[in-house]
Short mmCIF file of C-alpha atoms and ligand atoms in Angstrom, two decimals:
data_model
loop_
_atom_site.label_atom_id
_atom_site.label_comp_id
_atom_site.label_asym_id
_atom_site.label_seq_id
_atom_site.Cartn_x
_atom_site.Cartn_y
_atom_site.Cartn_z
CA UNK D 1 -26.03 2.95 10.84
CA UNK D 2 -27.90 1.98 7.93
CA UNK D 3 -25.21 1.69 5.68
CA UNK D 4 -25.02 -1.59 3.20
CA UNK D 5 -21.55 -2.97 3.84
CA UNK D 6 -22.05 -6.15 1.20
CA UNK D 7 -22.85 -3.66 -1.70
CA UNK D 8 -20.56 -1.76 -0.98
CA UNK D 9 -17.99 -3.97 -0.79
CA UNK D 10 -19.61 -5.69 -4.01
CA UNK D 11 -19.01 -2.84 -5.71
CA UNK D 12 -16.07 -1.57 -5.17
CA UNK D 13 -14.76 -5.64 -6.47
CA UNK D 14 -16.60 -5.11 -9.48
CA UNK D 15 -15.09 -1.95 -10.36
CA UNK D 16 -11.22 -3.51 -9.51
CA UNK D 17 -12.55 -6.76 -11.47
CA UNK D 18 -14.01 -4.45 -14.58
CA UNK D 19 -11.70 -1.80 -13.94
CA UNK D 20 -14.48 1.02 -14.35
CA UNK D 21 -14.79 3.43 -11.67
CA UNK D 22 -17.46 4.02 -9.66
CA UNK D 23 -18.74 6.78 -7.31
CA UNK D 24 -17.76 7.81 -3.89
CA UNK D 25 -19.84 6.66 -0.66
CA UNK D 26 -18.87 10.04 1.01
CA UNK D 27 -21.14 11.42 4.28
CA UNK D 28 -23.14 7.78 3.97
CA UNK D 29 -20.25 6.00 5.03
CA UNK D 30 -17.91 6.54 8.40
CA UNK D 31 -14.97 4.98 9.01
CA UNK D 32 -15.43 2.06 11.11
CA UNK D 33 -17.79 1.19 8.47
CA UNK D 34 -15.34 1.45 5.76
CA UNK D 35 -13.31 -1.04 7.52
CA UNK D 36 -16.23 -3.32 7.56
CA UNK D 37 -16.68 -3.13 4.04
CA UNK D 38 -12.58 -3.66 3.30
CA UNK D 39 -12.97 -6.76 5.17
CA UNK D 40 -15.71 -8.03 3.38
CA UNK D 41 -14.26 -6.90 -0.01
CA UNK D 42 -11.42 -8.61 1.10
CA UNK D 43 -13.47 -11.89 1.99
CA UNK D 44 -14.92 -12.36 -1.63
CA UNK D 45 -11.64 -12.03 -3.28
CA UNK D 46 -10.26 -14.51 -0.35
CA UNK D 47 -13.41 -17.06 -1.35
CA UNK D 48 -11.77 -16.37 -5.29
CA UNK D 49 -8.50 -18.01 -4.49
CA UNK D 50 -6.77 -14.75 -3.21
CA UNK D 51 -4.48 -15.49 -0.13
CA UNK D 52 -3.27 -12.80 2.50
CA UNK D 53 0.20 -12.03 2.10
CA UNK D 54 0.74 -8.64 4.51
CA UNK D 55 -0.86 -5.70 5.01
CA UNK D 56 0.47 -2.08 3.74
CA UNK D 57 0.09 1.65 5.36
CA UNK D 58 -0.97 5.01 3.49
CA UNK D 59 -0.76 8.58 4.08
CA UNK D 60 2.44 7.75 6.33
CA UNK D 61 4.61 10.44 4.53
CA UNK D 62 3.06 14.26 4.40
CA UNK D 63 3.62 14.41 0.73
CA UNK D 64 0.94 11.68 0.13
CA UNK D 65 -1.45 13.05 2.78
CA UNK D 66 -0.81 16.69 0.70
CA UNK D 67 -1.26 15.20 -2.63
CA UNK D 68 -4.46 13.07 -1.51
CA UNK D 69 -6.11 15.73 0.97
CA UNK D 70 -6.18 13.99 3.76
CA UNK D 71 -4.54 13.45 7.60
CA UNK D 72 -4.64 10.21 8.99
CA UNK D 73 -2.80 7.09 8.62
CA UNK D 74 -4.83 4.18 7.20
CA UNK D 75 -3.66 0.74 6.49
CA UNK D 76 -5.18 -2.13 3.90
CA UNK D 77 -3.85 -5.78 2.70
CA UNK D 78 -1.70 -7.18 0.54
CA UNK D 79 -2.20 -10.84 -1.29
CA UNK D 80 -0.58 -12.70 -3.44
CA UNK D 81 -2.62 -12.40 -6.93
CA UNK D 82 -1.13 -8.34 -6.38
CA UNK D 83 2.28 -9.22 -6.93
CA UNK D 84 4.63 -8.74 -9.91
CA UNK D 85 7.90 -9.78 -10.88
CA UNK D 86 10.61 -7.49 -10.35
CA UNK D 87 11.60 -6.65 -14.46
CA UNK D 88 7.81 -8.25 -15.10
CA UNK D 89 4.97 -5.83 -17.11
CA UNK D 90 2.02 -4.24 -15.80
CA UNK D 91 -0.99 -4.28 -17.81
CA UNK D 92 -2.41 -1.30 -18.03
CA UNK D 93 -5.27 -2.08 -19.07
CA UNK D 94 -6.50 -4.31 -15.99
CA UNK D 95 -6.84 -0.47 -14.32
CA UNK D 96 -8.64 2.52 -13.98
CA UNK D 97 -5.97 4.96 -13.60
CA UNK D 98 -3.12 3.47 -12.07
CA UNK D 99 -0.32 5.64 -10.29
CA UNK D 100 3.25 4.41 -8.73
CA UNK D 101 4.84 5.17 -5.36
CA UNK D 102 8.22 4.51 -4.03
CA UNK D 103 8.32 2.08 -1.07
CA UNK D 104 10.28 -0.10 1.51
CA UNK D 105 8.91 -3.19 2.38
CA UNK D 106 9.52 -5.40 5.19
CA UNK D 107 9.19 -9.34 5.39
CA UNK D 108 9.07 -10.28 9.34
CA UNK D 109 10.49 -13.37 10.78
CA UNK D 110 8.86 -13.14 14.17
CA UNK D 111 5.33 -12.16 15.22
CA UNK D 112 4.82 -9.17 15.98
CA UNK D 113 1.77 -7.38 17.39
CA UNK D 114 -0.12 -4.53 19.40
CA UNK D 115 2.34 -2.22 21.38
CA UNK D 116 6.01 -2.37 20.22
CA UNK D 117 9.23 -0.22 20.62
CA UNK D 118 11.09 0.85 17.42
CA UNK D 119 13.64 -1.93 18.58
CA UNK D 120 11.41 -4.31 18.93
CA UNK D 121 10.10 -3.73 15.65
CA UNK D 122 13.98 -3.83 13.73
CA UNK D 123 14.64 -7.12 16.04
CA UNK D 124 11.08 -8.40 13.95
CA UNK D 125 12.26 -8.04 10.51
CA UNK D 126 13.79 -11.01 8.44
CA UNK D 127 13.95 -8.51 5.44
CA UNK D 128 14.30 -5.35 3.56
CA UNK D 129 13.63 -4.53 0.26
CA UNK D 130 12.68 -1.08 -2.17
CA UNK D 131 9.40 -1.85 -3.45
CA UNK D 132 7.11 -0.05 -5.42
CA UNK D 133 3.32 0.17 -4.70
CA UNK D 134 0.53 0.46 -7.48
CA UNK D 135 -2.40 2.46 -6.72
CA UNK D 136 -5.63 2.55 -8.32
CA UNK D 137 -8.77 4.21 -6.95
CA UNK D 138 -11.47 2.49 -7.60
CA UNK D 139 -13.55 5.91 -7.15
CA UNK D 140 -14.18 8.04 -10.24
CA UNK D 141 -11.42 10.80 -10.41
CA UNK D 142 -8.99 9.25 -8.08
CA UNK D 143 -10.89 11.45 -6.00
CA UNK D 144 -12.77 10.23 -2.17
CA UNK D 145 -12.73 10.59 1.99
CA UNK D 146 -10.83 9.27 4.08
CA UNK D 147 -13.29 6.23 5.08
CA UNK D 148 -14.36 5.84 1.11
CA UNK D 149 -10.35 5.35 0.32
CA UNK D 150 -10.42 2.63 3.34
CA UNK D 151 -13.44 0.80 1.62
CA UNK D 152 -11.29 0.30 -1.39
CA UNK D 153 -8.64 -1.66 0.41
CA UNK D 154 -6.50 1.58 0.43
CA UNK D 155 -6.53 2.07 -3.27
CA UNK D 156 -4.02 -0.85 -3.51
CA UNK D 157 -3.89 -2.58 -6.21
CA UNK D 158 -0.21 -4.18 -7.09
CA UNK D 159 2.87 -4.33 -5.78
CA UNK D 160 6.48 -4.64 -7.40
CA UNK D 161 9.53 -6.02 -4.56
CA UNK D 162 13.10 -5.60 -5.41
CA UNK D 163 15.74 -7.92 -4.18
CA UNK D 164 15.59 -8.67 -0.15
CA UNK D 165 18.18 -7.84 1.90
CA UNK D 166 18.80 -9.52 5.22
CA UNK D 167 21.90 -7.49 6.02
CA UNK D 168 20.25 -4.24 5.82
CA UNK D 169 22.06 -1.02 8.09
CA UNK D 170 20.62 2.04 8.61
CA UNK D 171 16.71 2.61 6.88
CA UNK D 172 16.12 5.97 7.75
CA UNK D 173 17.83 9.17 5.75
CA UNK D 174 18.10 6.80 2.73
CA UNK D 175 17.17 8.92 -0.24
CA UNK D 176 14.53 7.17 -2.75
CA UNK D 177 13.65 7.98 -6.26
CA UNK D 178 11.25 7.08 -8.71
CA UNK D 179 12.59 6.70 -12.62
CA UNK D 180 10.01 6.76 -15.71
CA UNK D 181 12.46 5.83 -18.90
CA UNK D 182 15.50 6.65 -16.41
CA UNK D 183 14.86 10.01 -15.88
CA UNK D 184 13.67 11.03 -12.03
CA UNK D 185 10.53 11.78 -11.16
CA UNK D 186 10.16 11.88 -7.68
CA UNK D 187 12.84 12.23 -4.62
CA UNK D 188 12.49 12.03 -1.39
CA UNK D 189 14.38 10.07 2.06
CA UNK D 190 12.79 7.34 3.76
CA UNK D 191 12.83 9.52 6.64
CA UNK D 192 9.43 10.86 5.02
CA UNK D 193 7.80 8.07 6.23
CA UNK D 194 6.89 8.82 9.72
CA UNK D 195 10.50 10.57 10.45
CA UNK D 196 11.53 7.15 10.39
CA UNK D 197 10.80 3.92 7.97
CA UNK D 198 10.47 1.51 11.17
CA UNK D 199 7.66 3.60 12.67
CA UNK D 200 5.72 2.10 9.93
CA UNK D 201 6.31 -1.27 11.44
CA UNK D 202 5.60 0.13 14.75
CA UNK D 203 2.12 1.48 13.65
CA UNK D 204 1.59 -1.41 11.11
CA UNK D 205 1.93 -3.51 14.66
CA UNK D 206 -0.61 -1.44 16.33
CA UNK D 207 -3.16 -1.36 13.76
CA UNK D 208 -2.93 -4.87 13.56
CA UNK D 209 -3.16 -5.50 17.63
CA UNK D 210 -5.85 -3.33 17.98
CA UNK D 211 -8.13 -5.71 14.93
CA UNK D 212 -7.67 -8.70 16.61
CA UNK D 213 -4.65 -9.73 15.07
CA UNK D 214 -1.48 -9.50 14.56
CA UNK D 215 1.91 -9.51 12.08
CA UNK D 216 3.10 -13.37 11.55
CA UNK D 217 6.07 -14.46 10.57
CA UNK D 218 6.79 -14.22 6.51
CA UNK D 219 3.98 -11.45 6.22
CA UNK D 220 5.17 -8.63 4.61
CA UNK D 221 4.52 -4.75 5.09
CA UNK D 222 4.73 -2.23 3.08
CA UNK D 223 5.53 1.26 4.94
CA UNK D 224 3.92 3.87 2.63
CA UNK D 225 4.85 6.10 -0.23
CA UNK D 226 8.32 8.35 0.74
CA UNK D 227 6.70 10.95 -1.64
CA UNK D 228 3.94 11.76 -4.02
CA UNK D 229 2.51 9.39 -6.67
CA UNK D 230 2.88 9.16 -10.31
CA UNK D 231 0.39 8.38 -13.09
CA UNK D 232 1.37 5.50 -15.06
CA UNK D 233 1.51 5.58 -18.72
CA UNK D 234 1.61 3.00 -20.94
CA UNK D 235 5.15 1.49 -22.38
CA UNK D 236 6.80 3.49 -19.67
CA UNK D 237 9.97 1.68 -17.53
CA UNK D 238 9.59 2.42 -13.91
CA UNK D 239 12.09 2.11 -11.70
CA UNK D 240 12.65 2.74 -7.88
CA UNK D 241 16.32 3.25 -6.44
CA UNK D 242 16.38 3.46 -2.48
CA UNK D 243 20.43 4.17 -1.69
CA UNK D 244 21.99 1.58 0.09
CA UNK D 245 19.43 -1.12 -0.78
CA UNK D 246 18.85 -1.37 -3.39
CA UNK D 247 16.74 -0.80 -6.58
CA UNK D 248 13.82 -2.67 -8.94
CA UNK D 249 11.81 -1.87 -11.92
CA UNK D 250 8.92 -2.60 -14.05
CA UNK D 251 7.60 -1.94 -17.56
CA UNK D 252 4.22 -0.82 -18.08
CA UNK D 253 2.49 -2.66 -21.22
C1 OOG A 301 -4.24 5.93 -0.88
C2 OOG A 301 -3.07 5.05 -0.61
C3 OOG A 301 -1.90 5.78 0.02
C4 OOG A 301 0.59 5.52 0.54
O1 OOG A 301 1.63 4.89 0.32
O2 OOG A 301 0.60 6.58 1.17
C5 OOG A 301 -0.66 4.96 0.00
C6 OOG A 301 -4.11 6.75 -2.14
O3 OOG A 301 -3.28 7.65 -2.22
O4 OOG A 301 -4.90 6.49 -3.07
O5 OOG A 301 -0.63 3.85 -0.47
MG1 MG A 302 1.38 3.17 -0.91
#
Protein backbone atom coordinates (compact mmCIF):
# COMPACT_ATOMS: atom_id res chain seq x y z
CA UNK A 1 0.00 0.00 0.00
CA UNK A 2 1.26 3.24 -0.91
CA UNK A 3 0.63 4.90 2.13
CA UNK A 4 3.55 7.31 3.74
CA UNK A 5 3.91 5.98 7.28
CA UNK A 6 6.93 8.70 8.25
CA UNK A 7 4.58 11.68 7.33
CA UNK A 8 2.16 10.49 8.77
CA UNK A 9 3.55 9.81 11.80
CA UNK A 10 5.45 13.29 11.40
CA UNK A 11 2.44 14.82 11.45
CA UNK A 12 0.41 13.69 13.72
CA UNK A 13 3.85 14.72 16.40
CA UNK A 14 3.68 18.04 15.10
CA UNK A 15 0.16 18.58 15.75
CA UNK A 16 0.60 16.97 19.67
CA UNK A 17 3.96 19.18 19.76
CA UNK A 18 1.97 22.51 18.31
CA UNK A 19 -1.19 21.39 19.57
CA UNK A 20 -3.11 22.34 16.23
CA UNK A 21 -5.16 19.76 14.71
CA UNK A 22 -4.82 18.33 11.65
CA UNK A 23 -6.94 16.27 9.18
CA UNK A 24 -7.98 12.72 9.14
CA UNK A 25 -6.08 9.98 6.92
CA UNK A 26 -9.48 8.14 6.52
CA UNK A 27 -9.93 5.38 3.35
CA UNK A 28 -5.90 6.12 2.61
CA UNK A 29 -4.96 4.51 5.63
CA UNK A 30 -5.92 0.72 7.02
CA UNK A 31 -5.23 -0.46 10.11
CA UNK A 32 -2.17 -2.41 10.14
CA UNK A 33 -0.84 0.67 8.68
CA UNK A 34 -1.96 2.81 11.43
CA UNK A 35 -0.05 0.70 13.72
CA UNK A 36 2.97 1.26 11.65
CA UNK A 37 2.68 4.80 11.84
CA UNK A 38 1.98 4.70 15.98
CA UNK A 39 5.17 2.96 16.16
CA UNK A 40 7.05 5.29 14.32
CA UNK A 41 5.33 8.30 16.00
CA UNK A 42 6.23 6.65 18.94
CA UNK A 43 10.01 6.22 17.82
CA UNK A 44 10.64 10.06 17.29
CA UNK A 45 9.27 11.00 20.58
CA UNK A 46 11.44 7.87 22.04
CA UNK A 47 14.72 9.51 20.03
CA UNK A 48 13.33 13.03 22.12
CA UNK A 49 14.01 11.59 25.51
CA UNK A 50 10.48 9.97 25.93
CA UNK A 51 10.73 6.49 27.70
CA UNK A 52 7.99 3.66 27.54
CA UNK A 53 6.23 3.34 30.64
CA UNK A 54 3.00 0.85 29.69
CA UNK A 55 0.68 0.66 27.23
CA UNK A 56 -3.25 1.61 27.66
CA UNK A 57 -6.59 0.08 25.90
CA UNK A 58 -9.63 2.10 24.28
CA UNK A 59 -13.06 1.46 23.31
CA UNK A 60 -13.04 -1.39 26.12
CA UNK A 61 -16.35 -0.08 27.70
CA UNK A 62 -19.57 0.33 25.16
CA UNK A 63 -20.11 3.81 26.35
CA UNK A 64 -16.77 4.97 24.75
CA UNK A 65 -17.22 2.85 21.61
CA UNK A 66 -21.02 4.73 21.54
CA UNK A 67 -19.69 8.09 22.19
CA UNK A 68 -16.66 7.66 19.60
CA UNK A 69 -18.57 5.54 16.80
CA UNK A 70 -16.70 2.84 16.71
CA UNK A 71 -16.41 -1.25 17.66
CA UNK A 72 -13.19 -2.57 18.26
CA UNK A 73 -10.76 -2.56 20.97
CA UNK A 74 -7.48 -0.74 20.19
CA UNK A 75 -4.58 -0.26 22.43
CA UNK A 76 -1.57 2.60 22.34
CA UNK A 77 1.46 3.53 24.89
CA UNK A 78 2.04 5.21 27.73
CA UNK A 79 5.57 7.14 28.69
CA UNK A 80 6.74 8.92 31.17
CA UNK A 81 6.81 12.75 29.85
CA UNK A 82 2.54 11.89 29.94
CA UNK A 83 2.36 11.73 33.49
CA UNK A 84 1.04 14.18 36.13
CA UNK A 85 1.03 14.47 39.68
CA UNK A 86 -1.90 13.39 41.45
CA UNK A 87 -3.25 17.21 42.92
CA UNK A 88 -0.68 18.61 39.96
CA UNK A 89 -2.31 21.13 36.97
CA UNK A 90 -2.90 20.44 33.49
CA UNK A 91 -2.14 23.02 31.07
CA UNK A 92 -4.59 23.50 28.92
CA UNK A 93 -3.10 25.11 26.66
CA UNK A 94 -0.41 22.35 25.58
CA UNK A 95 -3.87 20.77 23.81
CA UNK A 96 -6.20 20.78 21.18
CA UNK A 97 -9.27 19.86 22.90
CA UNK A 98 -8.56 17.78 25.70
CA UNK A 99 -11.32 15.47 27.34
CA UNK A 100 -11.06 13.22 30.75
CA UNK A 101 -12.03 9.58 31.37
CA UNK A 102 -12.27 7.60 34.47
CA UNK A 103 -9.78 4.70 34.71
CA UNK A 104 -8.09 1.79 36.69
CA UNK A 105 -4.69 1.24 36.15
CA UNK A 106 -2.57 -1.62 36.83
CA UNK A 107 1.30 -1.73 37.63
CA UNK A 108 2.50 -5.56 37.04
CA UNK A 109 5.14 -7.24 39.00
CA UNK A 110 5.61 -10.23 36.76
CA UNK A 111 5.76 -10.55 32.96
CA UNK A 112 3.09 -11.22 31.46
CA UNK A 113 2.35 -11.98 27.81
CA UNK A 114 0.30 -13.59 24.81
CA UNK A 115 -2.49 -16.04 26.06
CA UNK A 116 -3.47 -15.65 29.76
CA UNK A 117 -6.43 -16.70 32.07
CA UNK A 118 -8.19 -13.96 34.11
CA UNK A 119 -6.18 -15.59 37.09
CA UNK A 120 -3.25 -15.47 35.64
CA UNK A 121 -3.64 -11.99 34.87
CA UNK A 122 -4.79 -10.90 38.90
CA UNK A 123 -1.68 -13.27 40.04
CA UNK A 124 0.43 -10.50 37.48
CA UNK A 125 -0.48 -7.37 39.15
CA UNK A 126 1.79 -5.64 41.84
CA UNK A 127 -0.85 -2.75 41.84
CA UNK A 128 -4.09 -1.00 41.60
CA UNK A 129 -4.90 2.36 41.36
CA UNK A 130 -8.08 4.92 39.94
CA UNK A 131 -6.50 6.84 37.33
CA UNK A 132 -7.68 9.22 35.04
CA UNK A 133 -6.77 9.28 31.29
CA UNK A 134 -6.43 12.57 29.12
CA UNK A 135 -7.45 12.41 25.64
CA UNK A 136 -6.71 14.63 22.90
CA UNK A 137 -7.32 13.91 19.21
CA UNK A 138 -4.94 15.11 17.31
CA UNK A 139 -7.58 15.07 14.27
CA UNK A 140 -9.64 18.21 13.66
CA UNK A 141 -13.09 17.80 15.46
CA UNK A 142 -12.14 15.03 17.74
CA UNK A 143 -13.56 13.37 14.91
CA UNK A 144 -11.60 10.01 12.78
CA UNK A 145 -11.70 5.92 11.91
CA UNK A 146 -10.84 3.50 13.68
CA UNK A 147 -7.16 3.04 12.08
CA UNK A 148 -6.74 7.15 11.95
CA UNK A 149 -7.47 7.10 16.00
CA UNK A 150 -4.66 4.18 16.15
CA UNK A 151 -2.15 6.49 14.19
CA UNK A 152 -2.49 9.01 16.93
CA UNK A 153 -1.26 6.72 19.65
CA UNK A 154 -4.96 6.24 20.69
CA UNK A 155 -5.67 9.87 21.23
CA UNK A 156 -3.61 9.61 24.48
CA UNK A 157 -2.17 12.24 25.63
CA UNK A 158 -1.75 12.37 29.71
CA UNK A 159 -2.41 10.46 32.40
CA UNK A 160 -3.25 11.32 36.17
CA UNK A 161 -2.62 7.93 38.89
CA UNK A 162 -4.09 8.03 42.27
CA UNK A 163 -2.55 6.30 45.19
CA UNK A 164 -1.52 2.40 44.49
CA UNK A 165 -2.93 -0.15 46.28
CA UNK A 166 -1.28 -3.51 46.72
CA UNK A 167 -4.06 -4.93 48.87
CA UNK A 168 -6.71 -4.43 46.41
CA UNK A 169 -10.15 -7.03 46.73
CA UNK A 170 -12.63 -7.27 44.38
CA UNK A 171 -12.17 -4.79 40.88
CA UNK A 172 -15.16 -5.55 39.18
CA UNK A 173 -18.84 -3.95 40.22
CA UNK A 174 -16.85 -1.03 41.75
CA UNK A 175 -18.80 2.05 40.83
CA UNK A 176 -16.53 5.05 39.36
CA UNK A 177 -17.29 8.67 38.96
CA UNK A 178 -15.90 11.56 37.45
CA UNK A 179 -16.18 15.12 39.57
CA UNK A 180 -15.70 18.66 37.73
CA UNK A 181 -15.72 21.30 40.91
CA UNK A 182 -17.21 18.23 43.04
CA UNK A 183 -20.20 17.83 41.35
CA UNK A 184 -20.58 14.29 39.20
CA UNK A 185 -20.35 14.07 35.87
CA UNK A 186 -20.11 10.74 34.83
CA UNK A 187 -21.01 7.20 36.65
CA UNK A 188 -20.51 4.11 35.76
CA UNK A 189 -18.95 0.36 37.44
CA UNK A 190 -15.78 -0.97 36.42
CA UNK A 191 -17.68 -3.81 35.27
CA UNK A 192 -18.10 -1.54 32.00
CA UNK A 193 -14.89 -2.38 31.06
CA UNK A 194 -15.11 -5.62 29.32
CA UNK A 195 -17.77 -7.08 32.05
CA UNK A 196 -14.80 -7.20 34.03
CA UNK A 197 -11.66 -4.67 34.75
CA UNK A 198 -9.06 -7.71 34.54
CA UNK A 199 -10.14 -8.62 31.00
CA UNK A 200 -8.34 -5.55 30.16
CA UNK A 201 -5.19 -7.11 31.40
CA UNK A 202 -6.10 -10.22 29.70
CA UNK A 203 -6.47 -8.45 26.25
CA UNK A 204 -3.72 -5.84 27.09
CA UNK A 205 -1.58 -9.37 27.35
CA UNK A 206 -2.72 -10.50 24.04
CA UNK A 207 -2.24 -7.47 22.12
CA UNK A 208 1.03 -7.30 23.41
CA UNK A 209 1.97 -11.23 22.59
CA UNK A 210 0.69 -11.04 19.36
CA UNK A 211 3.42 -7.57 18.52
CA UNK A 212 6.25 -9.30 19.50
CA UNK A 213 6.28 -8.39 22.93
CA UNK A 214 5.11 -8.54 25.92
CA UNK A 215 4.00 -6.80 29.58
CA UNK A 216 7.30 -6.50 31.94
CA UNK A 217 7.43 -6.13 35.22
CA UNK A 218 6.74 -2.30 36.60
CA UNK A 219 4.87 -1.47 33.22
CA UNK A 220 1.73 -0.16 33.81
CA UNK A 221 -1.76 -0.52 31.97
CA UNK A 222 -4.37 1.40 31.81
CA UNK A 223 -7.80 -0.61 31.18
CA UNK A 224 -10.00 1.96 29.36
CA UNK A 225 -12.58 4.56 30.12
CA UNK A 226 -15.66 2.89 32.53
CA UNK A 227 -17.84 5.54 30.70
CA UNK A 228 -17.97 8.41 28.34
CA UNK A 229 -15.48 11.31 28.20
CA UNK A 230 -15.60 14.81 29.31
CA UNK A 231 -14.33 18.04 27.74
CA UNK A 232 -11.98 19.79 29.89
CA UNK A 233 -12.34 23.34 30.69
CA UNK A 234 -10.04 25.52 31.97
CA UNK A 235 -9.71 26.22 36.00
CA UNK A 236 -11.92 23.22 36.44
CA UNK A 237 -10.96 20.49 39.53
CA UNK A 238 -11.31 17.01 38.27
CA UNK A 239 -11.59 14.35 40.27
CA UNK A 240 -12.10 10.49 39.88
CA UNK A 241 -13.54 8.33 42.89
CA UNK A 242 -13.51 4.44 42.13
CA UNK A 243 -15.29 2.84 45.56
CA UNK A 244 -13.14 0.80 47.43
CA UNK A 245 -9.89 2.18 45.99
CA UNK A 246 -9.65 4.86 46.03
CA UNK A 247 -9.80 8.41 44.50
CA UNK A 248 -7.33 11.33 42.77
CA UNK A 249 -7.72 14.64 41.22
CA UNK A 250 -6.33 17.32 39.14
CA UNK A 251 -6.81 21.02 38.38
CA UNK A 252 -6.95 22.21 34.99
CA UNK A 253 -4.90 25.65 34.51
C1 LIG B 1 -9.86 7.04 21.78
C2 LIG B 1 -9.33 6.54 23.08
C3 LIG B 1 -10.32 5.69 23.84
C4 LIG B 1 -10.76 4.67 26.15
O1 LIG B 1 -10.46 4.68 27.36
O2 LIG B 1 -11.73 4.04 25.72
C5 LIG B 1 -9.90 5.46 25.24
C6 LIG B 1 -10.76 8.24 21.90
O3 LIG B 1 -11.86 8.15 22.43
O4 LIG B 1 -10.35 9.32 21.42
O5 LIG B 1 -8.88 5.92 25.69
MG1 LIG C 1 -8.82 5.95 27.86
Amino acid sequence: MNFDVMAAAGALDRAACEARAVPQFGEALDLDTAYRVQKALMARRYARGERRVGMKLGFTSKAKMIQMGVDDLIWGTLTDAMLVADGGTLEMARFIHPRVEPEIVFRLGRRLGGLVTVDEARAAIEAVAPAMEIIDSRYAAFKFSLADVVADNSSSAALVIGAWRTDFGDLNHMPMRLLFDGAVVQAGSSEAILGDPLEALVAAARLAGANGGALEPGDIVLAGAATAAEALRPGVAVRVEADGLGAAGFSVG
